[in-house]
Every structure is written in structure tokens, then in C-alpha cells.
CSV table of C-alpha atoms in Angstrom, one decimal:
chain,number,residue,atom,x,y,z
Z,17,UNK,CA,0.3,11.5,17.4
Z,18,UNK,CA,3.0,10.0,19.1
Z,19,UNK,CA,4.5,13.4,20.3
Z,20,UNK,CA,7.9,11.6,22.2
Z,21,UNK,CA,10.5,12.5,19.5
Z,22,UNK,CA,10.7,16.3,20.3
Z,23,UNK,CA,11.8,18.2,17.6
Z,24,UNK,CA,14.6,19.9,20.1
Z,25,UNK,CA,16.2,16.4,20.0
Z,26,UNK,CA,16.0,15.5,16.7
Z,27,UNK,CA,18.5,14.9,13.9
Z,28,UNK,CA,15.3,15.5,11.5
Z,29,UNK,CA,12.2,17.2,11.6
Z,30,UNK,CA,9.7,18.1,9.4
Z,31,UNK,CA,7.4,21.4,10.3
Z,32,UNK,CA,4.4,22.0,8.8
Z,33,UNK,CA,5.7,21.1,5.0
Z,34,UNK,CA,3.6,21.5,1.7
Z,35,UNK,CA,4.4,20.3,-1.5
Z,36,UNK,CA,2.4,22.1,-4.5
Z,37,UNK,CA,2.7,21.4,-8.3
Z,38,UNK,CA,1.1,23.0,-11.2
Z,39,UNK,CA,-0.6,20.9,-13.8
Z,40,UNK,CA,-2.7,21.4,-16.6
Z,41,UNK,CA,-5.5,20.5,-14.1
Z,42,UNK,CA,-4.5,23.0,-12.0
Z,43,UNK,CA,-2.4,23.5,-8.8
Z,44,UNK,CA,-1.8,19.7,-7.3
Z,45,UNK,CA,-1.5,19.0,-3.4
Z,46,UNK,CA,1.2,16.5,-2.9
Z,47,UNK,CA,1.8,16.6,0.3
Z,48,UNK,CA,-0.5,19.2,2.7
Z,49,UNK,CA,0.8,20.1,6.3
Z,50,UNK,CA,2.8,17.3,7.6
Z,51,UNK,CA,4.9,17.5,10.6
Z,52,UNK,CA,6.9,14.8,12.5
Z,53,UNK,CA,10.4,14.5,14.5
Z,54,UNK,CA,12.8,11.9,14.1
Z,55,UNK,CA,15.6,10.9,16.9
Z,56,UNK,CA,18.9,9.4,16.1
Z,57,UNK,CA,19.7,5.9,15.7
Z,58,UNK,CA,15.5,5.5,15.2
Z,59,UNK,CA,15.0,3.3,11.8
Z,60,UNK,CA,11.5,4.9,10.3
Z,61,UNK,CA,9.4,3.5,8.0
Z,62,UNK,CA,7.1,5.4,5.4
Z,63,UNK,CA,4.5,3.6,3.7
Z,64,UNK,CA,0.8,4.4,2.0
Z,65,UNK,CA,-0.8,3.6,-1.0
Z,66,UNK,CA,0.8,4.5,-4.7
Z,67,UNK,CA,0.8,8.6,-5.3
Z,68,UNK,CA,0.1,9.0,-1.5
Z,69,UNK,CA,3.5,11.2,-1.7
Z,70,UNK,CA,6.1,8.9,0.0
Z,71,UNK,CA,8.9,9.6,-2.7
Z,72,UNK,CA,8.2,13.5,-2.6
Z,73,UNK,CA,8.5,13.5,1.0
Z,74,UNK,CA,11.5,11.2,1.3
Z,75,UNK,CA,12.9,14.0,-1.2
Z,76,UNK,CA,12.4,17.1,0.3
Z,77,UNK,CA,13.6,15.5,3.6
Z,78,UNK,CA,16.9,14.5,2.2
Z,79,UNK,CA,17.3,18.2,0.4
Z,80,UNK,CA,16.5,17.0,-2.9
Z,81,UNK,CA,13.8,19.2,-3.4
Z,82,UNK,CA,12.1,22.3,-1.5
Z,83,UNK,CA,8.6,22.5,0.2
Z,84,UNK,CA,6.1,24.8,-1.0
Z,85,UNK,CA,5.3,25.7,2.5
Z,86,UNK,CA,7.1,24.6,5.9
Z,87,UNK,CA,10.9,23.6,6.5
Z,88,UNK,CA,12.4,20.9,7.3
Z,89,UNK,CA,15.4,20.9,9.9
Z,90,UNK,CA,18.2,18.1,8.9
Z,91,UNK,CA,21.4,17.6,11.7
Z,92,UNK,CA,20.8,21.3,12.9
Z,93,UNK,CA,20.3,22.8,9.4
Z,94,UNK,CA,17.2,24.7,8.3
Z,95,UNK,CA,17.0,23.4,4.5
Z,96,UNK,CA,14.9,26.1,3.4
Z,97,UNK,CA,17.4,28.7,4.6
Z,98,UNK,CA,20.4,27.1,2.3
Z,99,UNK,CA,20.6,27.4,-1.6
Z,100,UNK,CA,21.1,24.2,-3.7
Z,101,UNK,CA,24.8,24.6,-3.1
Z,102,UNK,CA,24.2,24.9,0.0
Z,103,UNK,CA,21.7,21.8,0.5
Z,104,UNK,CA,24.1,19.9,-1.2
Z,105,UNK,CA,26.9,20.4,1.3
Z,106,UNK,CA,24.8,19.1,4.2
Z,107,UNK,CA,23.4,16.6,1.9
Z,108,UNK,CA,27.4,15.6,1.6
Z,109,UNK,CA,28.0,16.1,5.5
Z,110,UNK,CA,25.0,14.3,6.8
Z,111,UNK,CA,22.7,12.3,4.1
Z,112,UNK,CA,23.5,8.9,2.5
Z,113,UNK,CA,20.9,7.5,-0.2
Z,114,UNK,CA,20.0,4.3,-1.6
Z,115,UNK,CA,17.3,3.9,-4.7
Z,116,UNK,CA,16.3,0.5,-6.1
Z,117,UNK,CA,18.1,1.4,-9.2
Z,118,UNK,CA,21.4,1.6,-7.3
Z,119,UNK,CA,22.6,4.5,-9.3
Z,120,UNK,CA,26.5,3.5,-9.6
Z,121,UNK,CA,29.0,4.4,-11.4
Z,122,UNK,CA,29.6,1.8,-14.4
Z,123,UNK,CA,33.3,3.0,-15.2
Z,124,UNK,CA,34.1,2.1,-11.3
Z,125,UNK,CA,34.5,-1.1,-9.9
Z,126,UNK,CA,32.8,-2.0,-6.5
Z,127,UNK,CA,35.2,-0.4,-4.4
Z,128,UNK,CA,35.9,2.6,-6.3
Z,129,UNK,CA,31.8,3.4,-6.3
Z,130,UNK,CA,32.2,3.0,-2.6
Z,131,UNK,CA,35.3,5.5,-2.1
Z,132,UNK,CA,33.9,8.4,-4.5
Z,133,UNK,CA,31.5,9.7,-1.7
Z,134,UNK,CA,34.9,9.6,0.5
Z,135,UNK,CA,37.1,11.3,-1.8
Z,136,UNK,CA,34.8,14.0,-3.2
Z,137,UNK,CA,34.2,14.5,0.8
Z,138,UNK,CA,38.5,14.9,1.7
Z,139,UNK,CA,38.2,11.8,3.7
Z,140,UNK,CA,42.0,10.4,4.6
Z,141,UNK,CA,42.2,7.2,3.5
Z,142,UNK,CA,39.3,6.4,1.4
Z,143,UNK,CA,40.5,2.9,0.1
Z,144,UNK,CA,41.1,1.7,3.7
Z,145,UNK,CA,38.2,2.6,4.8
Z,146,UNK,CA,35.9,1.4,2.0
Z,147,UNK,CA,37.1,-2.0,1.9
Z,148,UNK,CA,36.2,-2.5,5.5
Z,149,UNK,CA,32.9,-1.5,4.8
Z,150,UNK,CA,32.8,-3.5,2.0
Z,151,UNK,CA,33.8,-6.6,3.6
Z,152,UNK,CA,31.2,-5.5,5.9
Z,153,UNK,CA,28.7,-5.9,3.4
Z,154,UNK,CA,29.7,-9.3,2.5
Z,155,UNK,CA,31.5,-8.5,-0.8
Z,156,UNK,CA,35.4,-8.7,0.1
Z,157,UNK,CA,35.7,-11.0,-3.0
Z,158,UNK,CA,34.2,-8.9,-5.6
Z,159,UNK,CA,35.5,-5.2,-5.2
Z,160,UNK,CA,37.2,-5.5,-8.5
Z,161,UNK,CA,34.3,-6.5,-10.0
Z,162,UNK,CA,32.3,-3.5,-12.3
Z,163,UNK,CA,28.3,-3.0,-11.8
Z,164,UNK,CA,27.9,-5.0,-15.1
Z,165,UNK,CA,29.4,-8.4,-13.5
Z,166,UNK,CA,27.7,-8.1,-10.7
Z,167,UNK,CA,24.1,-9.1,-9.7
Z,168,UNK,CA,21.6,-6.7,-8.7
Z,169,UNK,CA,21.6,-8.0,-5.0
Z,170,UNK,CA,25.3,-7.4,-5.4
Z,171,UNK,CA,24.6,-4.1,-7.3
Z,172,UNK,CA,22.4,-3.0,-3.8
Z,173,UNK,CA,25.0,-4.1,-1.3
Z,174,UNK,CA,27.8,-1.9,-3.3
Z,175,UNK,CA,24.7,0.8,-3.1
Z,176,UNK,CA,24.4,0.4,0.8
Z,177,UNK,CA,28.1,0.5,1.2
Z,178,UNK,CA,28.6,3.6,-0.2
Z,179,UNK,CA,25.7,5.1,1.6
Z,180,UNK,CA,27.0,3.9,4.6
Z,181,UNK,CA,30.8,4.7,4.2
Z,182,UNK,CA,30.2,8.5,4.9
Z,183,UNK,CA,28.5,7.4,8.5
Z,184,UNK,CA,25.9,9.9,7.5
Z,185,UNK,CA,23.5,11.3,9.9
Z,186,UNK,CA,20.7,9.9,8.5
Z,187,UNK,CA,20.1,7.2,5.6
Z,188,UNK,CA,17.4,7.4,3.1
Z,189,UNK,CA,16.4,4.6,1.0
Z,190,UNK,CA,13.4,4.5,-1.7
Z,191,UNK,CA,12.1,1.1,-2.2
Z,192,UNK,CA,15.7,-0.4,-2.0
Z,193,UNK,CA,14.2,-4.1,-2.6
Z,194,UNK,CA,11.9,-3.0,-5.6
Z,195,UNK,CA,14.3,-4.4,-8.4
Z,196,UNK,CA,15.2,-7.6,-6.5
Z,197,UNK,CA,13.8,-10.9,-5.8
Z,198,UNK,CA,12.4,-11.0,-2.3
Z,199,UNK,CA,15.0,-13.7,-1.3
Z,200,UNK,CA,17.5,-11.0,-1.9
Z,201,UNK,CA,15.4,-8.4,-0.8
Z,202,UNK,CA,15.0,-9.7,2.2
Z,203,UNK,CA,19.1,-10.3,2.8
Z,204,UNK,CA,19.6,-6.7,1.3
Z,205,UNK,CA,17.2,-5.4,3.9
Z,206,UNK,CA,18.7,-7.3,7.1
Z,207,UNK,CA,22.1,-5.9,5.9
Z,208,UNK,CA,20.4,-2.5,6.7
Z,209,UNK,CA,19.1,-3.2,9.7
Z,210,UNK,CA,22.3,-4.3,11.1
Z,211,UNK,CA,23.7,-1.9,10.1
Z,212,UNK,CA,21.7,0.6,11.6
Z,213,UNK,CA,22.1,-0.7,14.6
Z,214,UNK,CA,25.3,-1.3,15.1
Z,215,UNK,CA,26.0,2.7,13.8
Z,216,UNK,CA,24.2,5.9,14.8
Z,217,UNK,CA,23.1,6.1,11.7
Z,218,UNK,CA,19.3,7.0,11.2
Z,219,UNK,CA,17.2,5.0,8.4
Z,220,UNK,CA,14.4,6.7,6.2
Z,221,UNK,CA,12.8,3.8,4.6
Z,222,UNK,CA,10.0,4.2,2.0
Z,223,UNK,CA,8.1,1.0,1.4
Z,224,UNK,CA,5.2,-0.8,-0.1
Z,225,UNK,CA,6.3,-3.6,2.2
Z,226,UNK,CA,4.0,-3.5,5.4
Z,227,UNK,CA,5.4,-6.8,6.9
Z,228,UNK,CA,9.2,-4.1,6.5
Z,229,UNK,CA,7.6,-1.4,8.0
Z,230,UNK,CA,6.6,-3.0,10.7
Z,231,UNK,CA,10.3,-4.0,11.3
Z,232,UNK,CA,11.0,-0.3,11.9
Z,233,UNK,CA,11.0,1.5,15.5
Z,234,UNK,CA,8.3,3.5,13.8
Z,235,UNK,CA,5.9,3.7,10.8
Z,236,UNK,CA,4.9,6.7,9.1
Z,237,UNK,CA,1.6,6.2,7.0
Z,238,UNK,CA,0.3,8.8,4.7
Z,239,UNK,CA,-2.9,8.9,2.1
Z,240,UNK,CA,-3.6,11.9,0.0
Z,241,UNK,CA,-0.6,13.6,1.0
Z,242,UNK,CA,-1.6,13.4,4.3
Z,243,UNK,CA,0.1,11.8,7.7
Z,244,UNK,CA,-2.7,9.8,8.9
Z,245,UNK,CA,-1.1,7.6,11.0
Z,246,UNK,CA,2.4,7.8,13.2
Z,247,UNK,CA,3.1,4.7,15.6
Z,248,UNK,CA,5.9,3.3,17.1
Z,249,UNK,CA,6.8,-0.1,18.3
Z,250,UNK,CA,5.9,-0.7,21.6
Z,251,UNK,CA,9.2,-2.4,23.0
């Protein structure tokens, strides 16, 4: 394993996490013993095959969830040493997230989705501030426009904005191009990657896309719950 992201330099790390369920079947291994750093401004891709655990790992990364065994460390804070309040606060401070079902808020229009994160946050000057970032994203003439006139490429770029608008630490997104055609995929997915780099903002991508992944600084693979495989791009 690629050991050059030290986990004394990260802004994530994962130490020796386990994820355990119970099932009728009996106790179910999700994920078993995987450990990685990440560094800032790296844009990280994790891929494997369907129930290999991307999605529970991208979870319990982010603070959504706890590990059964192991810790993971996110911006300085140990997320197994915080409660859910707790977790939420860095999650606030330090996460933004992007799903493929965009998760917005219907009864807001474009650039009110975008400032919520702001505002719920105390951030001066929320509206300023969001429609730069949304003109950022390309959308300066439809930020009055509600999700349900807008199309789902449209839908993901609001998504992205508001992830972005906090300047989070690190940005996670779950198979962000899984609802959209892959002409719009493929701009939705550019728009991240500039973004990333022109921010010190770190991205967290899960993805069934291999010719994405390889896109990344660095791919992740896992099978079984596993991490079988962690290169990095050799430029």
C-alpha cells in the first residue's frame, strides 16, 4: 500500500475500521479492517463491485454512521469520541455531501437550497455568497427557479453548489452521476473536478465508473469489504 499520505498530515483517516450488522443470517461483515489516509486537496476515488461496502464506508467517513471497530479521524476530530450532536457539528464545520438523488429542498428555489447550509452555519452574508457560487456553477439564470422546474443535471449542479458553499474540508459524493444521462454526467462531474482544484477542498468520490476513478489522484478499490487495492496516479 501506498503508505505516502501519513495519517499525521491528513485531513481524513481511517484506522483499522469495521462495520458489523446483524441479520437473520447472523452477524454480517461489511467492511473488515480497513485503514487509509487522505491529504488535502487529494480528489479520491472508491470503487468495487455492488455490496463490496463503498456506500457504508463513504458513511462512516463523513460521520453518518459509526464503526463497529476502529475510528476514523476527520479535520482533527476523532468521530468515535463525539456523540451524534457532536458528529453533526463537524459534519457542519468540515463535510459537504452530494447523493445522486440531490436531496433539495422543494419549497426553496435554487439559491435558497444553496444558502440553507450558510445560514443554519451563521455565515454573514449568505445570499452574496451563494450566488457567486452559483454562477459558479453555471446557473446565474435560474436561481429562482424551484427543484421541480429544473432538470436533474440542473438539480446536481444546485446539489454541488450547496456542498461547495460551506468550503468544507472534505466533499463526499455517492454516485453523483447515477440519475443522469452520461452527457450530463460527464459535465456534472468536470464541474467537480474544477472545483476541486481550484479550492482546498478534498473529494470522496464513490463510483461504478472506472474510466472516473481513474480521473482521481487516487483509487481506492475494495471487494468483500476489504481494501484490496490503493494506487495513486503516477504524475
Amino acid at each position: 500500500m501506498d503508505n505516502r499520505s501519513t495519517a499525521s498530515a491528513a485531513v481524513l483517516a481511517a484506522h483499522g475500521i469495521s462495520k458489523e450488522v446483524s441479520s437473520p443470517e447472523g452477524t454480517l461483515t461489511i467492511l473488515d479492517d480497513v485503514s487509509f489516509a487522505v491529504s488535502a486537496g487529494e480528489s479520491v476515488a472508491i470503487v468495487g463491485p455492488s455490496g463490496a461496502g463503498k456506500s457504508t464506508l463513504l458513511a462512516l467517513l463523513a460521520g453518518l454512521d459509526l464503526p463497529t471497530r476502529g475510528h476514523v479521524v476527520l479535520n482533527g476530530a476523532n468521530l468515535s469520541e463525539l456523540d451524534e450532536d457532536g458528529r453533526a457539528i463537524v459534519r457542519a464545520e468540515s463535510v459537504g455531501l452530494v447523493f445522486q438523488s440531490f436531496h433539495l429542498v422543494p419549497s426553496l428555489n435554487a439559491l435558497e437550497n444553496v444558502m440553507l447550509p450558510l445560514e443554519l452555519a451563521g455565515g454573514d452574508d449568505a445570499r452574496r455568497s451563494s450566488a457567486q457560487i452559483i454562477d459558479k456553477v453555471g446557473l446565474s439564470d435560474r436561481w429562482s427557479h424551484y427543484p421541480a422546474q429544473l432538470s436533474g443535471g440542473e438539480k446536481q449542479r444546485v446539489a454541488i453548489a450547496r456542498a461547495f458553499a460551506t468550503e468544507p474540508a472534505v466533499l463526499f459524493a455517492d454516485e453523483p452521476t447515477g440519475n443522469l444521462d452520461s452527457r450530463t454526467g460527464a459535465t456534472i462531474m468536470e464541474l467537480m473536478f474544477d472545483l476541486n482544484r481550484s479550492s482546498s477542498t478534498t473529494l470522496v468520490l464513490v463510483t461504478h465508473d472506472l474510466s472516473l476513478a481513474e480521473r482521481c489522484d487516487r483509487v481506492l478499490a475494495l471487494d468483500s469489504g476489504k481494501l484490496v487495492s490503493d494506487t495513486k496516479d503516477a504524475a
